[in-house]
Every structure is written in structure tokens, then in C-alpha cells.
CSV table of C-alpha atoms and ligand atoms in Angstrom, one decimal:
chain,number,residue,atom,x,y,z
Y,16,MET,CA,-92.0,67.4,-74.2
Y,17,GLN,CA,-94.7,68.1,-71.6
Y,18,PRO,CA,-94.5,65.3,-69.1
Y,19,ILE,CA,-97.8,63.5,-69.0
Y,20,GLY,CA,-97.7,63.2,-65.2
Y,21,CYS,CA,-97.5,67.0,-65.0
Y,22,ALA,CA,-100.5,67.9,-67.1
Y,23,ALA,CA,-102.2,69.4,-64.1
Y,24,VAL,CA,-99.3,71.7,-63.4
Y,25,THR,CA,-99.7,73.7,-66.7
Y,26,ARG,CA,-103.5,73.8,-66.4
Y,27,LEU,CA,-103.8,75.0,-62.9
Y,28,PRO,CA,-100.7,76.2,-61.0
Y,29,VAL,CA,-101.3,75.6,-57.3
Y,30,PRO,CA,-99.1,77.2,-54.7
Y,31,ALA,CA,-97.1,75.0,-52.4
Y,32,PRO,CA,-98.2,75.1,-48.8
Y,33,HIS,CA,-97.0,78.1,-46.9
Y,34,GLU,CA,-93.7,77.4,-45.3
Y,35,LYS,CA,-95.2,77.9,-41.9
Y,36,ALA,CA,-97.5,74.9,-42.5
Y,37,ARG,CA,-96.5,72.4,-39.9
Y,38,PRO,CA,-96.4,68.6,-40.1
Y,39,LEU,CA,-98.7,66.9,-37.5
Y,40,ALA,CA,-97.0,65.8,-34.3
Y,41,LYS,CA,-96.0,62.2,-34.4
Y,42,GLY,CA,-98.4,60.1,-32.4
Y,43,SER,CA,-101.4,62.5,-32.9
Y,44,VAL,CA,-104.6,61.1,-34.4
Y,45,TYR,CA,-104.3,61.6,-38.2
Y,46,PRO,CA,-107.3,62.8,-40.3
Y,47,ALA,CA,-108.1,59.4,-41.7
Y,48,LYS,CA,-108.2,58.1,-38.1
Y,49,ASP,CA,-108.4,54.2,-38.0
Y,50,LEU,CA,-108.0,54.1,-41.8
Y,51,CYS,CA,-104.8,56.0,-41.9
Y,52,SER,CA,-102.0,54.1,-43.8
Y,53,GLN,CA,-99.3,56.3,-42.4
Y,54,CYS,CA,-98.2,57.3,-45.9
Y,55,GLY,CA,-96.3,60.2,-44.4
Y,56,LEU,CA,-98.2,63.1,-46.1
Y,57,CYS,CA,-99.3,64.4,-42.7
Y,58,ASP,CA,-95.7,64.3,-41.4
Y,59,SER,CA,-94.9,67.0,-44.0
Y,60,ARG,CA,-96.2,70.5,-44.5
Y,61,TRP,CA,-98.2,69.0,-47.4
Y,62,VAL,CA,-100.7,68.0,-44.7
Y,63,ALA,CA,-102.3,71.3,-45.8
Y,64,TYR,CA,-103.8,69.3,-48.7
Y,65,VAL,CA,-104.8,66.2,-46.7
Y,66,LYS,CA,-108.6,66.5,-47.2
Y,67,THR,CA,-108.3,66.3,-51.0
Y,68,SER,CA,-105.3,64.0,-51.3
Y,69,CYS,CA,-105.6,61.2,-48.6
Y,70,ALA,CA,-106.5,58.0,-50.2
Y,71,PHE,CA,-108.8,57.1,-47.3
Y,72,LEU,CA,-110.6,60.5,-47.0
Y,73,GLU,CA,-111.3,60.9,-50.7
Y,74,GLN,CA,-110.9,58.4,-53.5
Y,75,ARG,CA,-110.1,60.0,-56.8
Y,76,PHE,CA,-109.0,57.2,-59.2
Y,77,GLU,CA,-110.5,58.7,-62.4
Y,78,ALA,CA,-108.9,62.1,-61.8
Y,79,MET,CA,-105.6,60.6,-60.8
Y,80,GLU,CA,-105.5,58.3,-63.9
Y,81,SER,CA,-106.5,61.1,-66.2
Y,82,GLY,CA,-103.8,63.4,-64.7
Y,83,ALA,CA,-101.1,60.8,-64.8
Y,84,HIS,CA,-101.8,58.9,-68.0
Y,85,GLY,CA,-104.1,61.2,-70.1
Y,86,ARG,CA,-107.2,59.0,-69.6
Y,87,SER,CA,-108.9,56.8,-67.1
Y,88,ARG,CA,-109.0,53.0,-67.4
Y,89,ASP,CA,-111.3,51.4,-70.0
Y,90,LEU,CA,-113.8,49.5,-67.9
Y,91,ASP,CA,-115.0,47.4,-70.9
Y,92,ASN,CA,-111.5,46.1,-71.4
Y,93,ASP,CA,-111.0,43.2,-68.9
Y,94,ASP,CA,-107.2,43.7,-68.7
Y,95,GLU,CA,-107.6,47.4,-67.9
Y,96,LEU,CA,-110.5,46.7,-65.5
Y,97,TYR,CA,-108.1,44.6,-63.5
Y,98,PHE,CA,-104.6,46.0,-64.0
Y,99,GLY,CA,-105.4,49.7,-64.8
Y,100,VAL,CA,-104.4,51.9,-67.6
Y,101,HIS,CA,-101.5,50.4,-69.6
Y,102,GLN,CA,-99.7,50.5,-72.9
Y,103,ARG,CA,-97.7,47.3,-72.3
Y,104,MET,CA,-97.3,44.4,-69.9
Y,105,LEU,CA,-94.5,41.9,-69.8
Y,106,MET,CA,-92.6,39.4,-67.7
Y,107,ALA,CA,-89.0,40.1,-66.9
Y,108,ARG,CA,-86.0,39.3,-64.7
Y,109,LEU,CA,-82.6,40.9,-64.5
Y,110,ARG,CA,-80.0,38.7,-66.1
Y,111,GLN,CA,-77.7,39.5,-63.2
Y,112,PRO,CA,-80.0,39.7,-60.2
Y,113,ILE,CA,-79.1,42.0,-57.4
Y,114,GLU,CA,-78.2,40.0,-54.3
Y,115,GLY,CA,-80.5,40.6,-51.4
Y,116,ALA,CA,-83.2,42.3,-53.5
Y,117,GLN,CA,-86.9,41.2,-53.0
Y,118,TRP,CA,-87.0,39.5,-56.4
Y,119,THR,CA,-84.3,40.1,-59.0
Y,120,GLY,CA,-83.9,43.8,-58.2
Y,121,ILE,CA,-85.4,45.5,-61.3
Y,122,VAL,CA,-86.7,48.3,-59.1
Y,123,SER,CA,-83.4,49.1,-57.5
Y,124,ARG,CA,-81.6,48.8,-60.8
Y,125,ILE,CA,-84.0,51.4,-62.3
Y,126,GLY,CA,-83.3,53.7,-59.4
Y,127,VAL,CA,-79.5,53.3,-59.9
Y,128,ARG,CA,-79.7,53.9,-63.6
Y,129,ALA,CA,-82.0,56.9,-63.2
Y,130,LEU,CA,-79.3,58.5,-61.1
Y,131,GLU,CA,-76.4,57.4,-63.2
Y,132,SER,CA,-77.9,58.6,-66.4
Y,133,GLY,CA,-78.8,62.0,-64.9
Y,134,LEU,CA,-82.6,61.5,-65.5
Y,135,VAL,CA,-83.2,62.4,-61.8
Y,136,ASP,CA,-81.4,64.1,-59.0
Y,137,ALA,CA,-82.8,61.8,-56.3
Y,138,VAL,CA,-84.7,58.6,-55.7
Y,139,LEU,CA,-87.4,58.4,-52.9
Y,140,CYS,CA,-86.9,54.9,-51.5
Y,141,VAL,CA,-87.2,53.0,-48.2
Y,142,GLY,CA,-84.2,52.0,-46.2
Y,143,GLN,CA,-84.3,50.1,-42.9
Y,144,SER,CA,-83.6,51.2,-39.3
Y,145,ASP,CA,-80.2,50.3,-37.8
Y,146,SER,CA,-81.8,48.2,-35.1
Y,147,ASP,CA,-84.6,46.5,-37.0
Y,148,ARG,CA,-84.5,45.1,-40.5
Y,149,PHE,CA,-88.3,45.5,-40.9
Y,150,THR,CA,-88.7,49.1,-39.6
Y,151,PRO,CA,-88.9,51.3,-42.7
Y,152,VAL,CA,-86.8,54.5,-43.0
Y,153,PRO,CA,-87.8,56.5,-46.1
Y,154,ARG,CA,-85.0,58.6,-47.7
Y,155,LEU,CA,-84.2,60.7,-50.7
Y,156,ALA,CA,-81.2,58.8,-52.1
Y,157,ARG,CA,-78.7,60.8,-54.0
Y,158,THR,CA,-76.2,58.0,-54.9
Y,159,PRO,CA,-76.5,54.5,-56.4
Y,160,GLU,CA,-75.2,53.1,-53.2
Y,161,GLU,CA,-78.0,54.6,-51.2
Y,162,VAL,CA,-80.6,53.2,-53.6
Y,163,LEU,CA,-79.0,49.8,-53.4
Y,164,SER,CA,-79.0,49.8,-49.7
Y,165,ALA,CA,-82.8,50.4,-49.8
Y,166,ARG,CA,-83.4,47.2,-51.8
Y,167,VAL,CA,-85.8,44.5,-50.5
Y,168,ASN,CA,-89.3,45.1,-49.0
Y,169,LYS,CA,-89.8,46.4,-45.5
Y,170,PRO,CA,-93.3,44.7,-45.3
Y,171,THR,CA,-94.7,47.3,-42.9
Y,172,LEU,CA,-96.6,50.7,-43.4
Y,173,SER,CA,-94.0,53.2,-44.4
Y,174,PRO,CA,-94.3,57.0,-44.1
Y,175,ASN,CA,-92.6,57.6,-47.5
Y,176,LEU,CA,-94.1,61.1,-48.0
Y,177,GLU,CA,-92.6,62.5,-44.8
Y,178,VAL,CA,-89.5,63.2,-47.0
Y,179,LEU,CA,-91.4,65.8,-49.0
Y,180,GLU,CA,-90.5,68.0,-46.1
Y,181,GLN,CA,-86.9,67.8,-47.2
Y,182,LEU,CA,-87.5,69.0,-50.7
Y,183,PRO,CA,-87.7,72.7,-50.3
Y,184,GLY,CA,-84.1,74.1,-50.5
Y,185,SER,CA,-82.6,70.7,-51.3
Y,186,GLY,CA,-81.7,71.5,-54.9
Y,187,ILE,CA,-83.7,68.4,-56.0
Y,188,LYS,CA,-85.6,69.3,-59.1
Y,189,ARG,CA,-86.1,65.9,-60.8
Y,190,LEU,CA,-87.3,63.0,-58.6
Y,191,LEU,CA,-88.0,59.3,-59.0
Y,192,ALA,CA,-90.5,58.2,-56.4
Y,193,ILE,CA,-90.8,54.5,-55.6
Y,194,GLY,CA,-93.9,53.6,-53.5
Y,195,VAL,CA,-97.1,51.6,-52.9
Y,196,GLY,CA,-100.6,52.7,-54.0
Y,197,CYS,CA,-101.7,54.7,-51.0
Y,198,GLN,CA,-98.4,56.7,-51.0
Y,199,ILE,CA,-98.7,57.3,-54.8
Y,200,GLN,CA,-102.4,58.4,-54.6
Y,201,ALA,CA,-101.4,61.1,-52.1
Y,202,LEU,CA,-98.3,62.0,-54.0
Y,203,ARG,CA,-100.2,62.4,-57.3
Y,204,ALA,CA,-102.8,64.6,-55.6
Y,205,VAL,CA,-100.2,67.1,-54.4
Y,206,GLN,CA,-97.8,66.7,-57.4
Y,207,ALA,CA,-98.7,70.1,-58.9
Y,208,THR,CA,-97.7,71.9,-55.6
Y,209,LEU,CA,-94.3,70.2,-55.3
Y,210,PRO,CA,-91.1,72.2,-55.9
Y,211,LEU,CA,-90.2,69.9,-58.8
Y,212,GLU,CA,-89.7,70.1,-62.5
Y,213,GLU,CA,-90.0,66.4,-63.2
Y,214,LEU,CA,-91.6,63.6,-61.2
Y,215,TYR,CA,-91.2,59.9,-62.3
Y,216,VAL,CA,-93.3,57.3,-60.4
Y,217,LEU,CA,-92.2,53.7,-60.0
Y,218,GLY,CA,-95.0,51.8,-58.3
Y,219,LEU,CA,-95.1,48.5,-56.4
Y,220,PRO,CA,-98.4,46.5,-56.2
Y,221,CYS,CA,-99.3,46.1,-52.6
Y,222,VAL,CA,-101.8,44.3,-50.3
Y,223,ASP,CA,-102.1,43.2,-46.7
Y,224,ASN,CA,-99.5,45.5,-45.3
Y,225,VAL,CA,-99.2,45.6,-41.5
Y,226,SER,CA,-97.8,47.7,-38.6
Y,227,ARG,CA,-94.5,46.5,-37.1
Y,228,LYS,CA,-96.5,45.0,-34.3
Y,229,GLY,CA,-98.8,43.2,-36.7
Y,230,LEU,CA,-95.8,41.8,-38.6
Y,231,GLN,CA,-94.6,40.3,-35.3
Y,232,THR,CA,-97.9,38.5,-34.8
Y,233,PHE,CA,-97.9,37.3,-38.4
Y,234,LEU,CA,-94.3,35.9,-38.1
Y,235,GLU,CA,-95.0,34.3,-34.7
Y,236,SER,CA,-98.1,32.5,-35.9
Y,237,THR,CA,-96.7,31.4,-39.2
Y,238,VAL,CA,-93.0,30.6,-39.2
Y,239,SER,CA,-90.6,28.4,-37.2
Y,240,SER,CA,-88.1,31.0,-36.1
Y,241,PRO,CA,-89.6,34.6,-36.4
Y,242,ALA,CA,-86.4,36.3,-35.2
Y,243,THR,CA,-84.3,35.0,-38.1
Y,244,VAL,CA,-86.6,35.9,-41.0
Y,245,VAL,CA,-84.9,38.4,-43.4
Y,246,HIS,CA,-87.2,38.2,-46.3
Y,247,TYR,CA,-90.6,36.8,-47.2
Y,248,GLU,CA,-93.1,36.9,-50.1
Y,249,PHE,CA,-96.5,35.4,-50.9
Y,250,MET,CA,-95.6,33.7,-54.1
Y,251,GLN,CA,-97.5,32.5,-57.2
Y,252,ASP,CA,-97.2,28.8,-56.1
Y,253,PHE,CA,-99.7,29.5,-53.3
Y,254,ARG,CA,-97.1,29.5,-50.6
Y,255,VAL,CA,-95.4,32.0,-48.4
Y,256,HIS,CA,-91.6,31.8,-48.9
Y,257,PHE,CA,-89.5,32.8,-45.9
Y,258,ARG,CA,-85.8,33.2,-46.1
Y,259,HIS,CA,-83.8,33.0,-42.8
Y,260,SER,CA,-80.5,34.7,-42.0
Y,261,ASP,CA,-78.7,31.4,-42.3
Y,262,GLY,CA,-79.9,31.1,-45.9
Y,263,ARG,CA,-82.5,28.5,-45.1
Y,264,THR,CA,-85.9,28.8,-47.0
Y,265,GLU,CA,-89.1,27.8,-45.4
Y,266,THR,CA,-92.5,27.6,-47.2
Y,267,VAL,CA,-96.0,27.7,-45.7
Y,268,PRO,CA,-99.1,27.0,-47.9
Y,269,PHE,CA,-101.6,29.9,-48.0
Y,270,PHE,CA,-104.3,27.5,-47.1
Y,271,GLY,CA,-102.4,26.6,-43.9
Y,272,LEU,CA,-102.3,30.2,-42.5
Y,273,ASP,CA,-103.8,30.8,-39.1
Y,274,THR,CA,-106.8,32.8,-40.5
Y,275,PRO,CA,-108.5,33.3,-37.1
Y,276,LYS,CA,-105.4,35.0,-35.8
Y,277,LEU,CA,-104.5,36.8,-39.0
Y,278,LYS,CA,-107.8,38.4,-39.7
Y,279,ASP,CA,-107.1,41.2,-37.4
Y,280,VAL,CA,-103.4,41.6,-38.3
Y,281,PHE,CA,-103.7,43.5,-41.6
Y,282,ALA,CA,-103.9,47.3,-41.3
Y,283,PRO,CA,-107.5,48.7,-41.6
Y,284,SER,CA,-106.1,50.9,-44.5
Y,285,CYS,CA,-105.2,47.8,-46.4
Y,286,LEU,CA,-108.5,46.1,-45.6
Y,287,SER,CA,-110.2,49.1,-47.3
Y,288,CYS,CA,-107.8,49.6,-50.2
Y,289,PHE,CA,-108.7,49.0,-53.9
Y,290,ASP,CA,-105.4,50.2,-55.4
Y,291,TYR,CA,-103.6,46.8,-55.4
Y,292,THR,CA,-102.0,47.4,-58.8
Y,293,ASN,CA,-100.9,51.0,-58.1
Y,294,ALA,CA,-103.1,52.8,-60.6
Y,295,GLY,CA,-101.3,56.2,-60.6
Y,296,ALA,CA,-97.7,55.0,-61.2
Y,297,ASP,CA,-95.9,55.5,-64.5
Y,298,LEU,CA,-94.4,52.0,-64.3
Y,299,VAL,CA,-95.3,49.1,-61.9
Y,300,VAL,CA,-93.0,46.3,-61.0
Y,301,GLY,CA,-94.5,43.4,-59.1
Y,302,TYR,CA,-94.7,39.6,-59.5
Y,303,MET,CA,-98.3,38.4,-59.3
Y,304,GLY,CA,-99.1,38.6,-63.0
Y,305,ALA,CA,-96.0,36.6,-64.0
Y,306,THR,CA,-95.2,32.9,-63.9
Y,307,PHE,CA,-93.3,31.7,-60.9
Y,308,GLY,CA,-89.8,33.2,-60.5
Y,309,ARG,CA,-90.3,36.2,-62.8
Y,310,GLN,CA,-91.3,39.8,-62.2
Y,311,TRP,CA,-94.4,41.4,-63.8
Y,312,VAL,CA,-94.0,44.8,-65.4
Y,313,THR,CA,-96.8,47.1,-66.4
Y,314,VAL,CA,-96.0,50.2,-68.4
Y,315,ARG,CA,-98.8,52.7,-68.0
Y,316,ASN,CA,-97.6,55.6,-70.1
Y,317,PRO,CA,-94.6,57.0,-72.0
Y,318,ARG,CA,-92.8,58.1,-68.8
Y,319,GLY,CA,-93.1,54.5,-67.6
Y,320,GLN,CA,-91.5,53.3,-70.8
Y,321,GLN,CA,-88.7,55.9,-70.3
Y,322,LEU,CA,-88.0,54.3,-66.9
Y,323,LEU,CA,-88.1,50.8,-68.4
Y,324,ASP,CA,-85.7,51.8,-71.2
Y,325,LEU,CA,-83.1,52.5,-68.5
Y,326,VAL,CA,-82.8,48.8,-67.8
Y,327,GLU,CA,-84.4,46.9,-70.7
Y,328,PRO,CA,-81.0,45.8,-72.2
Y,329,GLU,CA,-80.2,44.1,-68.9
Y,330,LEU,CA,-83.5,42.2,-68.8
Y,331,GLU,CA,-84.5,38.8,-70.0
Y,332,THR,CA,-88.1,39.4,-71.0
Y,333,ALA,CA,-91.1,37.3,-72.1
Y,334,PRO,CA,-94.7,38.1,-73.1
Y,335,VAL,CA,-97.3,37.8,-70.3
Y,336,THR,CA,-99.3,34.5,-70.3
Y,337,SER,CA,-102.5,33.4,-68.6
Y,338,SER,CA,-104.0,30.0,-67.9
Y,339,GLY,CA,-106.5,28.3,-65.6
Y,340,ASP,CA,-109.8,29.6,-64.2
Y,341,ARG,CA,-109.7,31.4,-60.8
Y,342,ARG,CA,-113.5,31.9,-60.3
Y,343,ALA,CA,-114.5,28.8,-58.3
Y,344,ALA,CA,-111.4,29.1,-56.1
Y,345,VAL,CA,-112.1,32.7,-55.3
Y,346,GLN,CA,-115.8,31.9,-54.4
Y,347,GLN,CA,-114.7,29.1,-52.1
Y,348,GLY,CA,-112.0,31.3,-50.6
Y,349,ILE,CA,-114.6,34.1,-49.7
Y,350,GLU,CA,-116.6,31.7,-47.7
Y,351,ALA,CA,-113.7,30.0,-46.0
Y,352,TYR,CA,-112.1,33.3,-45.0
Y,353,ASP,CA,-115.4,34.7,-43.7
Y,354,LYS,CA,-115.8,31.6,-41.4
Y,355,ALA,CA,-112.1,32.0,-40.5
Y,356,LEU,CA,-111.4,28.3,-41.2
Y,357,LYS,CA,-108.0,27.0,-40.2
Y,358,LEU,CA,-107.1,23.7,-42.0
Y,359,PRO,CA,-104.7,21.1,-40.6
Y,360,LEU,CA,-101.3,21.5,-42.2
Y,361,TRP,CA,-101.4,18.1,-44.1
Y,362,LEU,CA,-104.7,19.1,-45.8
Y,363,ALA,CA,-103.4,22.6,-46.5
Y,364,ARG,CA,-100.3,21.1,-48.2
Y,365,LEU,CA,-102.4,18.7,-50.2
Y,366,ILE,CA,-104.8,21.5,-51.4
Y,367,GLY,CA,-101.8,23.6,-52.2
Y,368,LEU,CA,-100.2,20.9,-54.4
Y,369,VAL,CA,-103.5,20.5,-56.4
Y,370,VAL,CA,-104.0,24.2,-56.8
Y,371,GLU,CA,-100.4,24.8,-57.8
Y,372,ARG,CA,-100.7,22.1,-60.5
Y,373,LEU,CA,-104.2,22.9,-61.8
Y,374,GLY,CA,-104.8,26.5,-60.6
Y,375,PRO,CA,-104.5,29.9,-62.2
Y,376,LYS,CA,-101.2,31.1,-63.5
Y,377,GLY,CA,-99.8,34.3,-65.0
Y,378,LEU,CA,-102.3,37.0,-65.4
Y,379,GLU,CA,-105.1,34.7,-64.2
Y,380,TYR,CA,-103.2,34.3,-60.9
Y,381,GLY,CA,-103.1,38.1,-60.7
Y,382,ARG,CA,-106.9,38.2,-61.2
Y,383,PHE,CA,-107.3,35.5,-58.5
Y,384,SER,CA,-105.4,37.7,-56.1
Y,385,ILE,CA,-107.3,40.9,-57.0
Y,386,ASP,CA,-110.7,39.2,-56.8
Y,387,SER,CA,-109.9,37.6,-53.5
Y,388,HIS,CA,-108.7,40.9,-51.9
Y,389,PHE,CA,-111.4,43.1,-53.5
Y,390,THR,CA,-114.2,40.9,-52.3
Y,391,ARG,CA,-112.7,40.6,-48.8
Y,392,ASN,CA,-112.2,44.4,-48.7
Y,393,ALA,CA,-115.6,45.3,-50.0
Y,394,LEU,CA,-117.1,43.2,-47.3
Y,395,TRP,CA,-114.9,44.7,-44.7
Y,396,VAL,CA,-115.9,48.3,-45.7
Y,397,ARG,CA,-119.6,47.3,-45.7
Y,398,ARG,CA,-119.2,45.9,-42.2
Y,399,HIS,CA,-116.9,48.5,-40.6
Y,400,HIS,CA,-117.6,51.7,-42.5
Y,401,PRO,CA,-121.0,51.3,-44.2
Y,402,GLU,CA,-121.2,55.1,-44.5
Y,403,LYS,CA,-118.2,55.0,-46.8
Y,404,VAL,CA,-119.3,52.3,-49.2
Y,405,GLU,CA,-120.7,54.6,-51.9
Y,406,ALA,CA,-117.8,57.0,-52.1
Y,407,HIS,CA,-114.9,54.7,-51.3
Y,408,ILE,CA,-115.3,51.7,-53.5
Y,409,PRO,CA,-114.3,52.7,-57.1
Y,410,ALA,CA,-116.3,51.7,-60.1
Y,411,PHE,CA,-113.8,49.2,-61.3
Y,412,ALA,CA,-113.7,47.4,-58.0
Y,413,ARG,CA,-117.5,47.3,-57.8
Y,414,THR,CA,-117.7,45.6,-61.2
Y,415,ILE,CA,-115.2,43.0,-60.1
Y,416,VAL,CA,-116.9,42.4,-56.7
Y,417,SER,CA,-120.3,42.0,-58.4
Y,418,ARG,CA,-119.1,38.8,-60.1
Y,419,TYR,CA,-119.2,37.0,-56.7
Y,420,ARG,CA,-121.6,36.1,-54.0
Y,421,LEU,CA,-120.7,37.8,-50.8
Y,422,PRO,CA,-121.9,36.8,-47.3
Y,423,GLU,CA,-124.3,39.1,-45.5
Y,424,ALA,CA,-122.8,42.4,-44.3
J,52,LIG,C1,-95.6,46.0,-48.6
J,52,LIG,C2,-95.4,45.4,-50.0
J,52,LIG,C3,-96.4,44.5,-50.4
J,52,LIG,C4,-96.3,44.0,-51.7
J,52,LIG,N1,-97.3,43.2,-52.2
J,52,LIG,C5,-97.2,42.7,-53.5
J,52,LIG,C6,-98.2,41.9,-54.0
J,52,LIG,O1,-99.2,41.5,-53.3
J,52,LIG,N2,-98.1,41.5,-55.3
J,52,LIG,C7,-97.1,41.9,-56.1
J,52,LIG,O2,-97.1,41.5,-57.3
J,52,LIG,N3,-96.1,42.6,-55.6
J,52,LIG,C8,-96.1,43.1,-54.3
J,52,LIG,N4,-95.1,43.9,-53.9
J,52,LIG,C9,-94.0,44.2,-54.7
J,52,LIG,C10,-92.9,43.1,-54.7
J,52,LIG,O3,-92.9,42.4,-53.5
J,52,LIG,C11,-91.5,43.6,-55.0
J,52,LIG,O4,-91.2,44.7,-54.2
J,52,LIG,C12,-91.4,44.1,-56.5
J,52,LIG,O5,-91.6,43.1,-57.4
J,52,LIG,C13,-90.0,44.7,-56.7
J,52,LIG,O6,-89.0,43.7,-56.5
J,52,LIG,P1,-87.5,44.0,-56.8
J,52,LIG,O7,-86.6,42.8,-56.5
J,52,LIG,O8,-87.3,44.7,-58.1
J,52,LIG,O9,-87.3,45.1,-55.6
J,52,LIG,P2,-86.0,45.7,-54.9
J,52,LIG,O10,-84.9,46.0,-55.9
J,52,LIG,O11,-85.6,44.8,-53.8
J,52,LIG,O12,-86.5,47.1,-54.3
J,52,LIG,C14,-87.6,47.1,-53.4
J,52,LIG,C15,-88.0,48.5,-53.3
J,52,LIG,O13,-89.2,48.5,-52.4
J,52,LIG,C16,-89.2,49.7,-51.7
J,52,LIG,N5,-89.9,49.5,-50.5
J,52,LIG,C17,-89.5,48.6,-49.5
J,52,LIG,N6,-90.4,48.6,-48.5
J,52,LIG,C18,-91.4,49.5,-48.9
J,52,LIG,C19,-92.6,49.9,-48.2
J,52,LIG,N7,-93.0,49.4,-47.1
J,52,LIG,N8,-93.4,50.9,-48.9
J,52,LIG,C20,-93.0,51.4,-50.0
J,52,LIG,N9,-91.8,51.0,-50.7
J,52,LIG,C21,-91.1,50.1,-50.1
J,52,LIG,C22,-87.7,50.1,-51.5
J,52,LIG,O14,-87.6,51.5,-51.6
J,52,LIG,C23,-87.0,49.5,-52.7
J,52,LIG,O15,-86.7,50.5,-53.7
J,52,LIG,C24,-95.2,44.4,-52.6
J,52,LIG,C25,-94.2,45.3,-52.1
J,52,LIG,C26,-94.4,45.8,-50.8
J,52,LIG,C27,-93.3,46.8,-50.3
């Protein structure tokens, strides 16, 4: 069967970059300049294609969706407008969670099963450096153990695509790539030129990523003991949950974050990104469209279902649900963020409790988060890169943003 994601390969064979093409030197100014998300493409010889594949130089959502899924998203269907092309969405958790995973470990288990079943020869995933748990080290894992040791988020910009440089001569013909939106946009753009027979893409939703330095500022302004944090997540109960190395959990309400300090922490690439839900992946596994404690799974095409089939017998699943109304909270949030208001902790906790009880849940929470980030990012692009507004903000994001009143640019 012709893999959907490889449609472009048969239509238009594109030569791989010449082997003399050289990755850019580390530390040089990359083509996207301040908007670079350090996805790693420029750290490989595939830098030869950067002008047409970098998510921050040229947005190409429609072409990417058509190439990967056979069609672009239906803008008249509100679920597709928000969550992208899909054939199925569900909530799930592993009956036997993987200890130390970000949530229950569905992503790592798919990686393990993909290798064990012979579906792929390697899994592109992100380990951690020996000296720092939050410094990402992308790798091509060949064994289940290597995939498992890459479990849990490294919540920092990760140069995943630098490992493309290792593909030629490696014997890897079938690859499962795990990654966030900016990495997957560039990967899809060069897919036809890769020395692969099969590519499966398992995406993570992603927003508000940071450099390693930015992460330090975030931890120091938010948590009691930054040095002992081993895991954190912005969760559906409107709190950030931190886990410390001694097993202790600490929660901080979103509304109590130090907005004046944090406004400048997020990477400019993330402040100009509209690919929150990872539009080009075959399968996306996140949490924000699920009720608290479960993961949210979006199957975009038959390849995505093939990946999910690897673990479906091990999952407890449920249909997605949606309740509440996000719109007033989003509108209030736009204004509060713009004024960089910082609330006293008692008030933040009180608002958090009310919103948790009465606020949006399930898919409506997902829409709340998308609306909040797209409006913030549209404003950021208008203010910092007005010359890019036309070409950079995709049609689906414009429709979403137009539903709200934005402050003056
Ligand atoms: C930076 C970041 C931001 C995210 N933001 C959201 C969000 O806003 N909403 C939402 O619903 N979900 C978000 N996710 C996804 C979510 O946090 C979980 O990663 C996902 O649900 C999978 O959980 P798991 O237990 O199955 O993963 P695990 O089995 O623990 O596996 C985690 C996987 O993440 C990969 N990974 C780790 N760090 C990175 C990185 N920096 N870049 C690329 N890949 C990486 C590893 O290779 C590993 O395979 C984000 C993920 C990341 C990495």
C-alpha cells in the first residue's frame, strides 16, 4: 500500500542533498534568526532545503496536510479548525503506566512496540544529557531500552532533526519520528529527500517551549526548590504540577504565575507558532483535549491508526467529551496577559478553584488553550514582526483569532 505520508515521493522524486552539503556550525546565526526554534535541520546536511522547509521562514500548512493526510483541514468543521485533520479522537491511558513517563507513557510504549513488531528499524526520540535532566539529546534509538530511557519531556528546545545527519549509511530504512510541531513541519518538508522507505510520525502538541536558560528563569520564579524538579506539566485543572526528586508534588495555579517575568521567557519561535496540535503528524498524543488524568489521542490518517493499533489492547479508552464555555475566560485572559498582571497567590488560588469547578473541560479546555495561545501569538507577531503577519499566520489561526478583541498592536 502506498503510504499516505509518502505521496510526494512518487509524484516528484527529489534528490537528497549532496553529501558535501555541510551542517551549519553550532553557534552561527541560523536562517530564521531570532525566530529559530533550533529544530536541528540546520545541524544536518538537509540545511540545503532550509528556505522551503523551516517553519519560521515559510509556513506551508495546506501543502503539509495534503501531503501527509491526503487533504487539508476542513475550516467549516469546528473540530478540524481547532485540532487539524483527523479521522478519530479519543481519551486513553495505559492500563500499566510506564514509571517516570510524562503521563502514562503511551508515546514510549508505541516506540517500543514499533521496534519489537519490526514496523520500524529505529525511533527518533529525545534522551537527556548525563549532567542535566533538562538538556535534550536527540537520538535514533534502535532498542526498546533506548526508547524507554528517552521517556518524559525535556521541556526545552530540542534539535531533533540533527540526527538526520546519521541516516545515510546507517541501514535505517523505516523510521518512527517522535517530535513537536516545528520539528515535524521541517521533517515533512524534506521527507521526499530522506533515504527512507517508510516514515511514521508520532507528534506531541507543544506550546511555550523555552531555552535551557529560560527554563531556569521559569523554575526560579515559580517553584519552591528549582534544583529538585524532575517533571512538570501545565495540567487541565489550571495548575502547573511539579514533581520533585524526593517524590513530593507541588502545584501552582496558572493565575498565580509571575507574568511580568515570564512574558520574555518563552522562545520567540513559540510566541510565533500556530502549530500547537502538530498538524503534520500521523498520530498525536497529548493531554489537553482529555479530562484530568487522561491522555488525548488524535488519529490523523491510516498510518496514525496503524501506530495506535500497536498499543490499543493495552489501553483503557473513552470517547472524548466537552463541557463549559471558554470564551469569556479567554477574552479576560488576553487583557490580563497584555497588562502583565500578577495576582496575589490567595486570589490566584481562589480563581483557580472556581475555574476548575465551572470552567471548560475536555475538548473545550483544548479550545481554551488554543484560543489563549493563538491570540497571544497573533498579537506578538503583529508587534514584533509586522512584515510577517500576512504570510505567517495560517488561515485556521486567523479564523480563531478573529473571534476575540485584541489590544492595539
Ligand atoms: C515541550 C513540550 C511541550 C508540550 N506541551 C503540551 C501541551 O501544551 N499540551 C498537550 O496536550 N501536550 C503537550 N505536550 C505533550 C505531553 O506533555 C506529553 O509529552 C504527551 O502527552 C506524551 O506523554 P507520554 O507519557 O505518553 O510520553 P512519554 O512516554 O514520557 O514520552 C515522551 C516523549 O517526548 C519526547 N520528547 C521529550 N522532550 C522533547 C522535546 N523537547 N522535543 C521533542 N520531543 C521530546 C521523547 O522523545 C519521548 O519519546 C508537550 C510536550 C513537550 C515535549
